[in-house]
């Protein structure tokens, strides 16, 4: 089975310079806990999680509307293509 059979195809994303409130709004609307983050070339450069937002909002002196996604995102990500076998993608996740 290919990844495209089981993936979410229509994904909202945010940019590095967006405020945490934008990412949180996407999570609220989409009922999810993670949002991909893209750069100016539309490449995925990281993921922002609800945990990233909660920790930054709790321990930084700025308001979430003043904190940029790029300051707190999880940047070390591994990707796969839609045409990749799902089993291969699972092996990547296990590693």
Short mmCIF file of C-alpha atoms in Angstrom, two decimals:
data_model
loop_
_atom_site.label_atom_id
_atom_site.label_comp_id
_atom_site.label_asym_id
_atom_site.label_seq_id
_atom_site.Cartn_x
_atom_site.Cartn_y
_atom_site.Cartn_z
CA UNK A 1 0.00 0.00 0.00
CA UNK A 2 1.23 3.49 -0.85
CA UNK A 3 1.42 6.33 1.68
CA UNK A 4 -1.02 8.38 -0.44
CA UNK A 5 -3.78 5.87 0.40
CA UNK A 6 -3.56 6.61 4.13
CA UNK A 7 -2.24 10.17 4.39
CA UNK A 8 -4.15 13.39 4.94
CA UNK A 9 -3.97 15.15 1.59
CA UNK A 10 -5.30 18.62 2.40
CA UNK A 11 -3.03 19.94 5.12
CA UNK A 12 -2.88 23.46 6.47
CA UNK A 13 0.57 24.82 7.22
CA UNK A 14 2.20 27.88 8.68
CA UNK A 15 5.38 29.84 7.96
CA UNK A 16 8.46 30.36 10.10
CA UNK A 17 7.55 34.00 10.70
CA UNK A 18 3.93 33.31 11.73
CA UNK A 19 2.95 33.82 15.37
CA UNK A 20 2.17 30.82 17.58
CA UNK A 21 -1.44 31.96 17.61
CA UNK A 22 -1.74 31.20 13.89
CA UNK A 23 -0.48 27.64 14.39
CA UNK A 24 -2.79 27.19 17.38
CA UNK A 25 -5.73 28.43 15.28
CA UNK A 26 -4.98 25.83 12.60
CA UNK A 27 -4.84 23.11 15.27
CA UNK A 28 -8.18 24.27 16.69
CA UNK A 29 -9.91 24.33 13.28
CA UNK A 30 -8.44 21.03 12.09
CA UNK A 31 -8.66 19.26 15.47
CA UNK A 32 -5.01 18.22 15.36
CA UNK A 33 -1.91 18.64 17.50
CA UNK A 34 0.75 19.25 14.87
CA UNK A 35 1.14 21.58 11.89
CA UNK A 36 3.85 21.52 9.20
CA UNK A 37 6.03 24.63 8.92
CA UNK A 38 7.29 25.78 5.53
CA UNK A 39 9.94 28.20 4.34
CA UNK A 40 9.72 30.78 1.55
CA UNK A 41 10.33 28.07 -1.06
CA UNK A 42 7.33 26.04 0.18
CA UNK A 43 9.61 23.33 1.63
CA UNK A 44 8.72 21.69 4.94
CA UNK A 45 11.37 22.75 7.43
CA UNK A 46 9.79 21.51 10.64
CA UNK A 47 6.68 20.76 12.61
CA UNK A 48 5.07 22.80 15.39
CA UNK A 49 3.17 20.85 18.03
CA UNK A 50 0.62 21.83 20.62
CA UNK A 51 3.27 20.94 23.19
CA UNK A 52 5.77 23.35 21.58
CA UNK A 53 3.17 26.10 21.86
CA UNK A 54 2.20 25.27 25.45
CA UNK A 55 5.81 25.19 26.67
CA UNK A 56 6.76 28.43 24.89
CA UNK A 57 3.63 30.21 26.15
CA UNK A 58 4.31 29.03 29.71
CA UNK A 59 8.00 29.80 30.00
CA UNK A 60 8.65 32.81 27.79
CA UNK A 61 7.89 36.36 28.80
CA UNK A 62 6.26 37.24 25.44
CA UNK A 63 2.64 36.69 24.52
CA UNK A 64 2.00 33.78 22.10
CA UNK A 65 1.00 36.37 19.50
CA UNK A 66 4.54 37.80 19.74
CA UNK A 67 6.45 34.48 19.52
CA UNK A 68 7.35 33.28 16.02
CA UNK A 69 6.80 29.67 15.01
CA UNK A 70 10.40 29.52 13.78
CA UNK A 71 11.65 30.17 17.32
CA UNK A 72 10.09 27.04 18.83
CA UNK A 73 9.40 24.49 16.10
CA UNK A 74 10.76 20.97 16.03
CA UNK A 75 13.17 21.09 13.13
CA UNK A 76 14.75 17.66 12.82
CA UNK A 77 12.16 15.89 10.71
CA UNK A 78 12.14 12.93 8.36
CA UNK A 79 9.76 12.86 5.42
CA UNK A 80 8.49 10.40 2.88
CA UNK A 81 6.77 10.75 -0.47
CA UNK A 82 3.16 9.96 -1.26
CA UNK A 83 4.32 7.24 -3.66
CA UNK A 84 6.47 5.53 -1.05
CA UNK A 85 5.34 2.18 0.34
CA UNK A 86 3.63 2.57 3.71
CA UNK A 87 5.85 -0.19 5.11
CA UNK A 88 8.95 1.80 4.18
CA UNK A 89 7.50 4.91 5.87
CA UNK A 90 6.80 2.88 9.03
CA UNK A 91 10.41 1.69 9.07
CA UNK A 92 11.54 5.33 8.99
CA UNK A 93 9.26 6.13 11.92
CA UNK A 94 10.65 3.23 13.93
CA UNK A 95 14.20 4.51 13.45
#
